[in-house]
Amino acid sequence: MFKLKSLVALISLASVSSFASNVITIEDIPNIKSVRSSVISPSGDHVAFTRTLPRELYVDKNGANYNELLITDSKGNTKPFISGKVNVGALEWSVDGKFVYFLAKFTGDKFTQLYRIPVNGGERQKVLGLKETSISRYDISPDGKQVALLAMPAKDKSEKKLKELGFKAEVYEMDLKNKQLFVTDLTVQNKPAVLSAVNIAGYVSDMNWSADNQQLLIKTQPTALVDDLYTKAQWHVMHLADQKVTMSIATEGKLGTAEFSYNGKHIAVIGAQDKHDPATGRLYLADVKSGEIKDWLPNFAGHVSDIEWSHKSTKLNFIANIGTESIVASIKPGSNRYNTQVKAGKIIASSLSISDSDKTLSVKGHTASHPNESFMVRGKKLTKVTNSNPWLQDKRFAKQESITMKARDGVEVGGILVYPLDYKEGQRYPLIMQVHGGPESHEKNGWVTAYSKPGQMGAARGYAVFYPNYRGSTGKGVEYSKLGQNDYAGAEFDDLVDMKNYLVDTGLVDVKRVGITGGSYGGYASAWAATKLTEHFAASVMFVGISNQLSKFGTTDISNEMHLVHARSYPWDKWQYYLERSPIYWAHQSKTPLLIMHGKDDPRVHPAQSMEMYRYMKVQGKDVRLVYYPGEGHGNRKAAAQYDYSLRLMRWMDNYLMDGNKAMPDYKLDHKAKLAAKKALAKNNADSKDNDE
């Protein structure tokens, strides 16, 4: 019987690959590769990039996807340099372009160390490691002679022994250790280095060199707490010779990256407009001599996401998200006007870098038809130089577009709509609404398919899939991103109903077959949809979501950030309001079957939020199921958990929206049969190989 089941599973797996080869399926999603980082060479002729290598389900040890190092030229000729089951990150070219540096921990390494590999051939070489601690970030000086490193202090060996003896008491948020900054010569060191940390107070989270190699920009926060990173970070200018801070950049609110101009006169900073701005995205220009800082693009109706100064001029290159698209542009000090190099609608860009001559930029970017790839930009010509998933060219893609509409109060909202693959005008389809988190985030008109996002896979199954950018989303300027503040689950989630009704009114969507899902704040929306807004949604999947705004405040690691950029109040100011803006308060009226999924180690939204939601619905006889993922945090990182999530998400939607069932689907998945099929397939392949030999 077991062999028969294995054979059936094996045939089933083969059927999926043969009969569904021209559409994107759930089985395709774990196999999608994506460029993670992309850095242009000094000459501008090559791009070094890291790309994910998916783990093989039911075969590889549990974990996140691997990351390989490759190099490509301007014509797309790609060569692997560090490949296989490795994890490579933080790429930098040597000044002469002969080496690519990176961080990695290979077999035999106890800690993450700095490596390099020669571009013209040869083995990787360990450059530098710290004693009893990992390097988390590094930056090579412009002259290539020094390197700045970030690392946590080495652990006290007595701590391990005391834990073995049972002394494991944890004093919450106390005894936190600060990440430290080290500066040393960039030379190959055979032994782990013991370095003295730069004397600067607080937790160091980032740094950047000045072009003259004499100064460092250093980003600090008071403690290691994530809340401090969000609300209390600052950039400082430090002279390395005497390790004295000469200037601190005073901005209020969230703070992103900062960089010296190459003439040393200016510092460009990505920050927030004020302490209530929910996201970084304002571009500031600071004068190094006077310390004056000003908004470089006042009233910019978008969000700046990355910056890079030119080498030969005072021009700053930047990437900005505007609406559902992105641009690559440049601007000069003294002007508020920018010149666009890559227009909106080409790619969704990130990871900007620039060659020494300033003639070539590289970015990574994605579109509706492919995930992140590496691109070169020369003048205004954009060239894709990697092709990580050639098999996608054989897939049929559904129509995808950005749409806008008016909410009930006249506010413009919108999002990304993926039509059913074989859409026929006049026919109505089931809808899956995928709500983004944050809410200081937004959906972009690019690649929208992932383990938790149905996208093109959902479209291939006959769904319309809609990604709403409700009020409070980014990409449309600061004021728009503040529209949902002090109104938890109010107009922001009414927008979801208005957008659903719009899609029904167009004739696309069957009003009785609308499902909703999302993670984090999107999980909050999904729980709210299943309770307060239950008459509008036939199925809901809540992922790492909020169920109780009162207990959420007391169990999250970002309570200050919640107060400043979301609630604009404290629970003790209005207990009843917080309670009534919690899905548990409305659980009694729910008619929407709710699937809840959550990482058991989530520090952002405590797993108890999902337990509360489950218990309030379960005791009242509602259709609800709770799935926990051990070892996962605020979102699933490991391949098996991601795949399991995809299967459960789509089975829940299919059960209610496609099949019209009233009862919940089975809680079990067929992992056992698929494991047996994998083993049988491996045995068959081995037997065939033996016979061939």
XYZ file of C-alpha atoms in Angstrom:
693
model
C 0.000 0.000 0.000
C 2.811 2.387 0.908
C 4.567 1.700 -2.410
C 1.318 2.304 -4.271
C 0.818 5.666 -2.545
C 4.404 6.620 -3.325
C 3.901 5.724 -6.956
C 0.702 7.767 -7.098
C 2.497 10.733 -5.542
C 5.358 10.340 -7.993
C 2.927 10.299 -10.906
C 1.173 13.314 -9.401
C 4.416 15.295 -9.239
C 5.233 14.366 -12.822
C 1.719 15.385 -13.900
C 2.109 18.847 -12.402
C 5.302 19.481 -14.345
C 4.003 18.106 -17.645
C 0.399 19.300 -17.806
C 0.895 22.707 -16.192
C 4.201 23.539 -17.834
C 2.903 26.636 -19.583
C 1.482 28.338 -16.461
C 2.950 29.294 -13.097
C 1.978 26.857 -10.347
C 2.535 26.516 -6.616
C 5.285 24.026 -7.436
C 7.102 26.690 -9.478
C 7.267 29.272 -6.691
C 9.937 27.495 -4.563
C 12.128 27.193 -7.667
C 12.182 30.877 -8.587
C 15.642 32.453 -8.446
C 16.174 36.135 -7.744
C 19.115 38.553 -7.752
C 19.717 39.705 -4.174
C 22.480 42.300 -4.625
C 24.143 43.886 -7.636
C 27.352 45.976 -7.739
C 29.044 47.580 -10.771
C 32.800 47.174 -11.259
C 35.044 50.286 -11.149
C 35.470 50.096 -14.936
C 31.743 49.751 -15.511
C 32.239 46.654 -17.657
C 31.038 44.007 -15.194
C 28.471 43.490 -12.477
C 29.038 41.236 -9.497
C 25.790 39.912 -8.098
C 24.393 37.396 -5.677
C 21.501 35.192 -6.677
C 19.326 32.857 -4.679
C 19.733 29.128 -5.135
C 16.518 27.425 -4.013
C 16.685 24.501 -1.631
C 15.268 21.246 -2.936
C 12.115 20.476 -1.008
C 11.988 17.111 0.781
C 15.720 16.694 0.137
C 17.778 19.609 1.487
C 18.158 20.407 5.155
C 15.665 23.003 6.346
C 16.728 26.613 5.875
C 16.486 29.737 3.738
C 17.592 29.699 0.114
C 21.319 29.754 -0.573
C 23.064 32.752 -2.161
C 25.671 32.329 -4.890
C 28.183 34.850 -6.272
C 28.317 35.440 -10.026
C 29.775 38.055 -12.376
C 28.352 39.174 -15.704
C 29.468 41.553 -18.430
C 27.434 44.113 -20.348
C 26.300 41.474 -22.854
C 24.980 39.100 -20.230
C 27.851 36.627 -20.308
C 27.637 35.258 -16.775
C 30.188 33.234 -14.844
C 29.667 31.621 -11.425
C 32.396 32.324 -8.863
C 31.099 30.963 -5.557
C 28.346 28.443 -6.213
C 26.455 25.624 -4.600
C 25.114 25.425 -1.069
C 26.739 28.646 0.135
C 25.613 31.978 1.526
C 27.509 34.952 0.136
C 26.597 38.581 0.790
C 27.750 42.212 1.105
C 29.640 42.524 -2.198
C 32.293 45.182 -2.869
C 34.820 45.495 -5.680
C 38.455 46.212 -4.947
C 39.611 49.645 -6.061
C 41.591 48.171 -8.971
C 38.738 45.876 -10.004
C 40.828 42.716 -9.575
C 38.882 41.254 -6.659
C 35.347 41.002 -5.365
C 35.073 41.099 -1.582
C 32.214 39.479 0.307
C 31.071 38.193 3.680
C 30.515 34.471 4.215
C 30.776 31.611 6.665
C 31.984 28.474 4.936
C 32.340 24.960 6.285
C 34.894 25.105 9.080
C 34.224 28.780 9.841
C 32.810 29.443 13.274
C 31.974 33.061 12.445
C 31.158 35.184 9.376
C 34.374 36.578 7.872
C 35.592 38.829 5.062
C 36.697 37.016 1.900
C 37.737 37.983 -1.586
C 38.024 36.172 -4.901
C 40.116 37.202 -7.938
C 38.057 38.094 -10.985
C 40.555 36.627 -13.465
C 40.603 33.194 -11.857
C 41.723 31.592 -8.656
C 40.364 30.411 -5.339
C 38.613 32.487 -2.736
C 40.863 33.859 -0.025
C 40.069 34.627 3.584
C 41.021 38.259 4.216
C 39.953 39.072 7.734
C 38.085 37.586 10.644
C 37.497 38.825 14.167
C 38.186 36.761 17.236
C 35.064 35.087 18.625
C 32.553 37.208 16.723
C 31.079 37.634 13.238
C 31.517 40.611 10.929
C 28.033 41.927 10.147
C 28.961 44.739 7.758
C 32.080 46.264 6.191
C 33.048 49.179 3.966
C 36.354 49.513 2.125
C 37.946 52.976 2.010
C 38.039 54.704 -1.406
C 41.837 54.253 -1.630
C 41.496 50.543 -0.842
C 43.909 50.678 2.087
C 41.522 50.434 5.037
C 38.290 48.731 5.947
C 35.629 49.699 8.467
C 33.856 46.801 10.153
C 30.776 46.365 12.310
C 30.530 43.499 14.792
C 29.026 42.591 18.123
C 31.440 42.211 21.054
C 32.811 38.717 21.512
C 30.783 36.647 23.969
C 32.098 36.061 27.458
C 32.982 32.353 27.577
C 31.774 32.116 31.150
C 28.228 32.870 29.934
C 28.077 29.564 28.077
C 29.294 27.619 31.108
C 26.801 29.341 33.416
C 23.958 28.469 31.049
C 25.066 24.838 31.086
C 24.828 24.994 34.885
C 21.285 26.312 34.656
C 21.779 30.051 35.167
C 19.570 31.160 32.288
C 17.581 34.021 33.761
C 16.843 36.711 31.195
C 16.196 40.292 32.290
C 14.063 41.616 29.465
C 15.621 44.473 27.427
C 18.510 44.795 29.859
C 22.164 43.857 29.471
C 21.950 44.672 25.762
C 25.256 44.767 23.924
C 26.089 47.452 21.380
C 27.353 46.640 17.926
C 30.788 48.234 17.566
C 32.821 49.919 14.824
C 36.374 48.852 13.998
C 38.808 50.302 11.458
C 41.889 48.401 10.303
C 44.260 47.990 7.361
C 42.869 45.992 4.462
C 45.490 43.258 4.397
C 45.226 39.486 4.423
C 45.462 38.363 8.041
C 46.054 34.710 8.799
C 44.792 34.822 12.369
C 41.559 36.242 13.791
C 42.154 39.918 14.546
C 41.780 41.453 17.982
C 40.885 45.098 17.358
C 39.996 48.064 19.535
C 36.570 49.522 18.861
C 36.229 53.134 17.750
C 35.233 55.273 20.720
C 31.666 56.287 19.943
C 28.651 55.950 22.206
C 25.697 53.740 21.386
C 24.924 50.949 18.982
C 26.537 51.437 15.546
C 24.287 50.258 12.717
C 25.913 51.675 9.569
C 28.887 53.628 8.233
C 30.240 55.213 5.028
C 33.666 56.594 4.072
C 34.436 60.063 2.819
C 36.229 60.273 -0.529
C 39.430 61.612 1.117
C 39.636 58.540 3.406
C 39.884 60.826 6.440
C 36.318 60.792 7.726
C 33.529 58.347 8.399
C 29.812 58.816 8.494
C 28.595 56.734 11.424
C 24.993 55.869 12.193
C 24.177 55.210 15.841
C 21.204 54.561 18.084
C 21.034 54.519 21.901
C 20.585 50.746 22.257
C 20.153 47.580 20.226
C 16.366 47.855 20.440
C 14.575 47.957 17.094
C 12.408 50.774 18.434
C 15.550 52.864 18.885
C 16.596 52.139 15.303
C 13.242 53.387 14.063
C 12.856 56.433 16.281
C 16.233 57.533 17.682
C 18.957 56.922 15.091
C 21.413 59.692 14.094
C 24.268 60.138 11.621
C 27.598 61.609 12.780
C 30.726 62.833 10.991
C 33.901 61.526 12.621
C 37.534 62.417 11.872
C 39.420 59.163 12.072
C 42.749 60.668 13.133
C 41.449 61.711 16.564
C 38.143 59.790 16.541
C 36.217 62.974 17.290
C 32.688 63.660 16.106
C 32.636 67.028 14.339
C 29.010 67.104 13.257
C 25.749 65.294 13.921
C 23.011 65.384 11.338
C 19.845 66.526 13.035
C 16.738 65.066 11.445
C 13.571 64.056 13.216
C 11.985 60.657 12.822
C 13.081 57.608 10.875
C 16.481 57.707 9.228
C 17.861 55.850 6.237
C 21.242 55.915 4.517
C 23.678 58.855 4.202
C 26.661 59.506 1.928
C 29.413 62.105 1.494
C 29.665 63.829 -1.870
C 32.972 63.129 -3.603
C 34.171 66.717 -3.109
C 33.410 66.375 0.611
C 31.222 69.476 0.740
C 27.847 67.804 1.096
C 26.114 64.845 2.670
C 22.980 63.379 1.131
C 20.581 61.769 3.584
C 17.400 59.763 3.223
C 15.143 60.451 6.176
C 11.641 61.242 7.335
C 9.822 64.569 7.230
C 9.163 64.509 10.979
C 8.705 62.070 13.856
C 5.210 61.205 12.629
C 6.325 60.369 9.082
C 5.866 56.582 8.866
C 8.659 55.940 6.351
C 12.013 57.199 5.163
C 11.778 58.723 1.711
C 12.627 62.419 2.037
C 15.909 63.453 0.417
C 17.991 65.874 2.496
C 21.176 67.784 1.666
C 23.528 68.725 4.497
C 26.348 71.260 4.231
C 29.441 69.754 5.863
C 30.970 73.114 6.731
C 27.933 74.843 8.241
C 25.954 71.827 9.366
C 22.842 73.235 7.712
C 20.449 70.588 6.425
C 17.496 71.141 4.106
C 14.835 69.225 2.242
C 16.298 68.747 -1.218
C 13.033 67.764 -2.897
C 10.294 69.571 -0.973
C 6.766 68.246 -1.501
C 8.070 65.339 -3.573
C 5.072 63.089 -4.287
C 7.046 59.893 -3.941
C 9.648 58.194 -1.766
C 13.403 58.199 -2.416
C 14.772 54.707 -1.710
C 18.500 54.746 -2.646
C 21.294 57.240 -3.385
C 24.794 57.250 -4.863
C 27.030 60.281 -5.570
C 28.869 60.596 -8.856
C 32.693 60.483 -8.787
C 33.490 63.182 -11.334
C 30.829 65.748 -10.477
C 28.548 66.921 -7.675
C 25.606 65.023 -9.150
C 23.633 62.703 -6.876
C 22.008 59.687 -8.472
C 18.911 58.282 -6.807
C 16.060 55.807 -7.074
C 12.551 56.913 -6.153
C 9.219 55.137 -5.976
C 6.380 57.183 -7.430
C 2.948 55.618 -7.268
C 3.283 51.992 -8.310
C 6.391 52.628 -10.436
C 10.001 53.694 -9.847
C 12.527 55.961 -11.545
C 16.304 56.360 -11.633
C 17.263 60.025 -11.687
C 19.954 62.557 -10.769
C 20.044 65.966 -9.103
C 22.670 68.617 -8.315
C 23.145 70.708 -5.158
C 21.563 74.111 -5.563
C 18.693 72.768 -7.631
C 15.379 71.109 -6.781
C 14.933 69.784 -10.312
C 16.008 66.276 -11.230
C 16.853 64.582 -14.498
C 15.287 61.174 -15.117
C 17.507 58.466 -16.609
C 15.212 55.461 -16.274
C 11.591 56.457 -16.681
C 8.650 55.099 -14.711
C 7.228 51.889 -16.119
C 10.532 50.322 -17.163
C 11.491 48.376 -14.031
C 11.025 48.506 -10.264
C 14.583 49.470 -9.341
C 16.768 49.161 -6.230
C 20.437 48.609 -5.225
C 22.046 51.526 -7.067
C 25.804 51.554 -7.763
C 28.007 53.582 -10.123
C 31.248 53.060 -12.025
C 34.345 55.237 -11.439
C 33.765 57.079 -14.712
C 30.114 57.802 -13.807
C 29.139 56.541 -17.255
C 27.568 53.275 -16.100
C 25.069 52.588 -13.329
C 23.863 49.243 -12.159
C 20.619 48.438 -10.408
C 18.611 45.374 -9.706
C 15.050 45.463 -10.927
C 11.908 43.447 -11.471
C 8.928 43.649 -13.818
C 5.579 41.942 -14.169
C 7.260 39.104 -16.064
C 10.348 38.397 -13.959
C 11.700 38.797 -10.397
C 14.808 40.847 -9.582
C 17.580 40.792 -12.201
C 20.715 42.913 -12.692
C 20.578 45.861 -15.097
C 23.126 48.295 -16.502
C 22.242 51.907 -17.270
C 24.376 53.845 -19.752
C 23.001 57.264 -20.572
C 19.301 56.519 -20.741
C 19.748 53.012 -22.109
C 18.651 50.232 -19.757
C 20.036 46.735 -20.385
C 19.134 43.541 -18.526
C 22.364 41.589 -18.055
C 21.114 38.543 -16.129
C 18.440 35.953 -16.818
C 17.957 33.925 -13.677
C 14.828 32.044 -14.718
C 14.923 31.292 -18.450
C 12.074 28.804 -17.969
C 9.733 31.736 -17.247
C 9.889 32.587 -20.954
C 7.792 29.480 -21.629
C 5.074 30.523 -19.189
C 1.882 32.327 -20.039
C 1.345 35.498 -18.013
C -1.962 37.083 -17.151
C -2.618 40.737 -17.862
C -1.387 42.969 -15.040
C -1.978 46.688 -14.607
C -2.001 49.559 -12.157
C -5.473 50.970 -11.506
C -6.878 53.909 -9.527
C -10.311 54.775 -8.200
C -12.039 57.031 -5.688
C -12.851 55.926 -2.148
C -16.227 56.861 -0.622
C -14.822 60.154 0.695
C -13.113 61.096 -2.574
C -9.564 60.054 -1.662
C -7.767 58.469 -4.613
C -6.767 54.852 -3.951
C -5.686 52.053 -6.210
C -3.332 49.148 -6.620
C -2.165 46.375 -8.885
C -4.684 44.135 -10.612
C -3.772 40.756 -12.086
C -6.556 39.449 -14.296
C -7.428 35.758 -14.499
C -5.118 34.147 -17.033
C -7.763 33.374 -19.647
C -9.970 36.325 -18.809
C -13.146 36.706 -20.831
C -14.947 40.026 -20.721
C -18.394 39.707 -19.198
C -17.494 36.717 -17.046
C -17.172 37.138 -13.278
C -14.312 35.602 -11.333
C -13.346 34.903 -7.725
C -11.033 37.535 -6.240
C -8.116 37.249 -3.830
C -7.259 40.601 -2.260
C -3.639 40.619 -1.054
C -3.137 43.415 1.511
C 0.386 44.741 2.142
C 1.804 45.330 5.607
C 3.259 48.395 7.249
C 0.993 50.126 6.431
C 3.991 52.271 5.385
C 4.616 50.176 2.303
C 3.071 49.953 -1.124
C 2.563 47.535 -3.958
C 4.579 48.119 -7.113
C 3.734 47.184 -10.660
C 6.421 44.555 -10.965
C 6.860 40.940 -9.914
C 3.974 40.165 -7.551
C 4.253 36.397 -7.091
C 5.778 34.819 -3.982
C 5.065 32.146 -1.397
C 2.548 34.391 0.402
C 1.386 36.348 -2.674
C -0.713 34.456 -5.253
C -0.013 36.827 -8.165
C 0.423 35.059 -11.461
C 0.031 31.653 -9.805
C -3.416 32.646 -8.561
C -4.299 34.075 -11.975
C -3.359 30.768 -13.603
C -5.865 29.038 -11.301
C -8.663 31.331 -12.437
C -8.525 34.077 -9.807
C -8.390 37.815 -10.185
C -5.701 38.963 -7.732
C -5.695 42.519 -6.441
C -2.975 44.293 -4.436
C -4.517 47.410 -2.844
C -2.593 50.558 -1.975
C -5.007 51.860 0.640
C -4.567 55.262 2.321
C -1.472 55.253 4.496
C 0.558 53.521 1.788
C 3.829 55.043 0.631
C 4.844 56.084 -2.880
C 2.571 59.152 -3.005
C 4.287 61.534 -0.603
C 4.249 62.082 3.148
C 0.768 63.504 3.575
C -0.841 60.536 1.849
C 1.166 58.121 3.995
C -0.230 59.797 7.132
C -3.891 59.535 6.137
C -4.532 56.414 8.185
C -2.966 57.671 11.418
C -5.086 57.906 14.568
C -7.740 55.805 12.842
C -6.800 52.122 13.232
C -8.943 49.971 10.908
C -11.076 52.981 10.005
C -11.017 54.635 6.596
C -7.897 52.650 5.645
C -9.820 49.355 5.712
C -13.006 50.923 4.385
C -10.829 51.556 1.321
C -10.527 47.786 0.890
C -14.302 47.456 0.696
C -14.534 50.374 -1.726
C -11.888 48.829 -3.977
C -13.624 45.447 -3.839
C -16.918 47.100 -4.789
C -15.210 48.894 -7.668
C -13.963 45.584 -9.078
C -17.435 44.098 -8.673
C -19.014 47.086 -10.410
C -16.677 46.721 -13.392
C -18.098 43.243 -13.955
C -14.826 41.436 -13.210
C -15.480 40.024 -9.734
C -18.160 37.743 -8.324
C -19.298 39.551 -5.163
C -19.986 36.250 -3.384
C -16.487 34.852 -4.019
C -14.075 37.392 -2.546
C -11.183 36.285 -0.353
C -8.634 38.393 1.497
C -5.141 37.738 2.842
C -2.064 39.610 4.000
C 0.788 39.653 6.479
C 1.493 41.880 9.494
C -0.691 44.971 9.039
C -2.157 43.094 6.087
C -2.886 40.273 8.534
C -4.661 42.824 10.711
C -6.732 43.792 7.667
C -7.510 40.128 6.993
C -8.712 39.585 10.583
C -10.763 42.791 10.432
C -12.277 41.626 7.149
C -13.244 38.303 8.719
C -14.972 39.982 11.673
C -16.047 43.617 11.409
C -16.368 43.485 7.601
C -17.466 39.861 7.417
C -20.370 40.460 5.008
C -17.884 41.460 2.285
C -15.493 38.482 2.369
C -16.112 34.765 1.883
C -12.684 33.567 3.058
C -9.729 35.066 4.906
C -6.124 34.087 5.605
C -4.399 36.073 8.370
C -0.584 35.926 8.460
C 1.457 37.256 11.437
C -1.417 39.637 12.003
C -2.853 41.792 14.790
C -5.991 40.739 16.659
C -5.906 42.922 19.792
C -4.513 46.448 19.681
C -4.344 46.599 23.492
C -2.141 43.531 23.938
C -0.257 44.248 20.690
C 1.143 47.448 22.210
C 2.393 45.548 25.250
C 4.031 42.668 23.375
C 5.686 44.218 20.311
C 9.291 45.400 19.968
C 8.205 48.662 18.288
C 5.709 50.215 20.712
C 7.234 53.716 20.374
C 7.082 53.498 16.599
C 3.448 52.368 16.842
C 2.634 55.442 18.920
C 4.457 57.950 16.723
C 3.495 56.883 13.209
C 0.327 54.808 13.562
C -1.821 55.272 16.658
C -0.747 58.812 17.591
C -2.056 57.932 21.065
C -1.516 55.421 23.863
C -3.883 52.644 24.923
C -4.423 54.198 28.352
C -5.664 57.360 26.668
C -8.663 55.562 25.157
C -9.031 51.918 26.161
C -12.426 51.406 24.557
C -11.271 52.808 21.205
C -8.324 50.388 21.082
C -10.606 47.505 21.994
C -13.182 48.351 19.356
C -10.446 48.635 16.695
C -9.424 45.049 17.506
C -10.768 42.107 15.459
C -11.406 40.041 18.613
C -14.070 42.574 19.622
C -16.085 41.661 16.508
C -15.417 37.913 16.443
C -18.970 37.152 17.591
C -20.441 38.325 14.276
C -17.958 36.567 11.994
C -19.310 34.480 9.131
C -16.002 34.366 7.273
C -13.853 31.213 7.620
C -10.459 32.321 8.931
C -7.121 30.554 8.517
C -4.443 31.990 10.817
C -0.718 31.365 10.274
C 2.159 32.724 12.360
C 5.868 32.242 13.082
C 6.353 31.093 16.682
C 9.440 33.308 17.126
C 7.932 36.550 15.827
C 9.280 39.574 17.796
C 7.180 42.156 15.946
C 3.679 40.753 16.261
C 3.689 38.285 19.137
C 2.365 34.803 18.274
C -0.162 35.285 21.085
C -2.006 37.700 18.769
C -2.923 34.737 16.609
C -3.770 32.610 19.636
C -6.165 35.296 20.866
C -7.878 35.508 17.495
C -8.169 31.743 17.287
C -9.550 31.352 20.803
C -12.116 34.143 20.495
C -13.484 32.596 17.308
C -13.167 28.955 18.307
C -15.078 29.322 21.575
C -17.887 31.094 19.699
C -18.176 28.267 17.193
C -16.639 30.026 14.199
C -14.750 28.339 11.389
C -11.121 29.007 12.292
C -7.782 27.216 12.137
C -4.391 28.195 13.584
C -1.059 27.078 12.125
C 2.199 27.913 13.898
C 5.634 27.713 12.259
C 8.392 26.930 14.804
C 11.666 28.742 14.149
C 10.033 31.372 11.938
C 9.653 35.054 12.787
C 7.725 37.911 11.203
C 7.276 36.055 7.936
C 8.564 32.661 6.832
C 12.203 32.563 5.690
C 12.821 28.842 5.320
C 11.891 26.959 2.178
C 9.732 24.235 3.754
C 7.673 26.702 5.801
C 7.177 28.924 2.764
C 5.980 26.012 0.637
C 3.682 24.737 3.386
C 2.234 28.248 3.692
C 1.543 28.460 -0.064
C -0.277 25.129 -0.053
C -2.464 26.068 2.908
C -3.232 29.549 1.587
C -4.407 28.353 -1.806
C -6.252 25.310 -0.479
C -8.231 27.586 1.854
C -9.139 29.940 -0.989
C -9.944 27.096 -3.411
C -12.134 25.385 -0.821
C -14.413 28.378 -0.330
C -14.084 30.479 -3.478
C -13.636 27.869 -6.202
C -15.265 24.696 -4.830
C -17.995 26.418 -2.823
C -17.527 24.134 0.196
C -19.054 24.993 3.551
C -16.783 22.829 5.716
C -13.116 23.590 6.379
C -10.577 21.602 4.325
C -8.534 18.867 5.985
C -5.822 20.241 8.253
C -3.295 17.705 6.919
C -1.102 18.165 3.851
C 0.412 15.367 1.763
C 4.042 16.032 2.732
C 4.564 12.352 3.585
C 3.510 11.190 0.146
C 5.671 13.816 -1.545
C 8.662 12.771 0.538
C 8.112 9.167 -0.519
C 7.804 10.274 -4.134
C 11.091 12.174 -3.922
C 12.824 9.113 -2.496
C 11.315 6.884 -5.159
C 12.359 9.284 -7.897
C 15.906 9.447 -6.529
C 16.056 5.636 -6.401
C 14.750 5.327 -9.954
C 17.357 7.819 -11.170
C 20.106 5.931 -9.341
C 18.957 2.605 -10.794
C 18.846 4.096 -14.288
C 22.357 5.451 -13.879
C 23.629 2.056 -12.723
C 21.982 0.379 -15.707
C 23.546 2.889 -18.104
C 26.972 2.181 -16.653
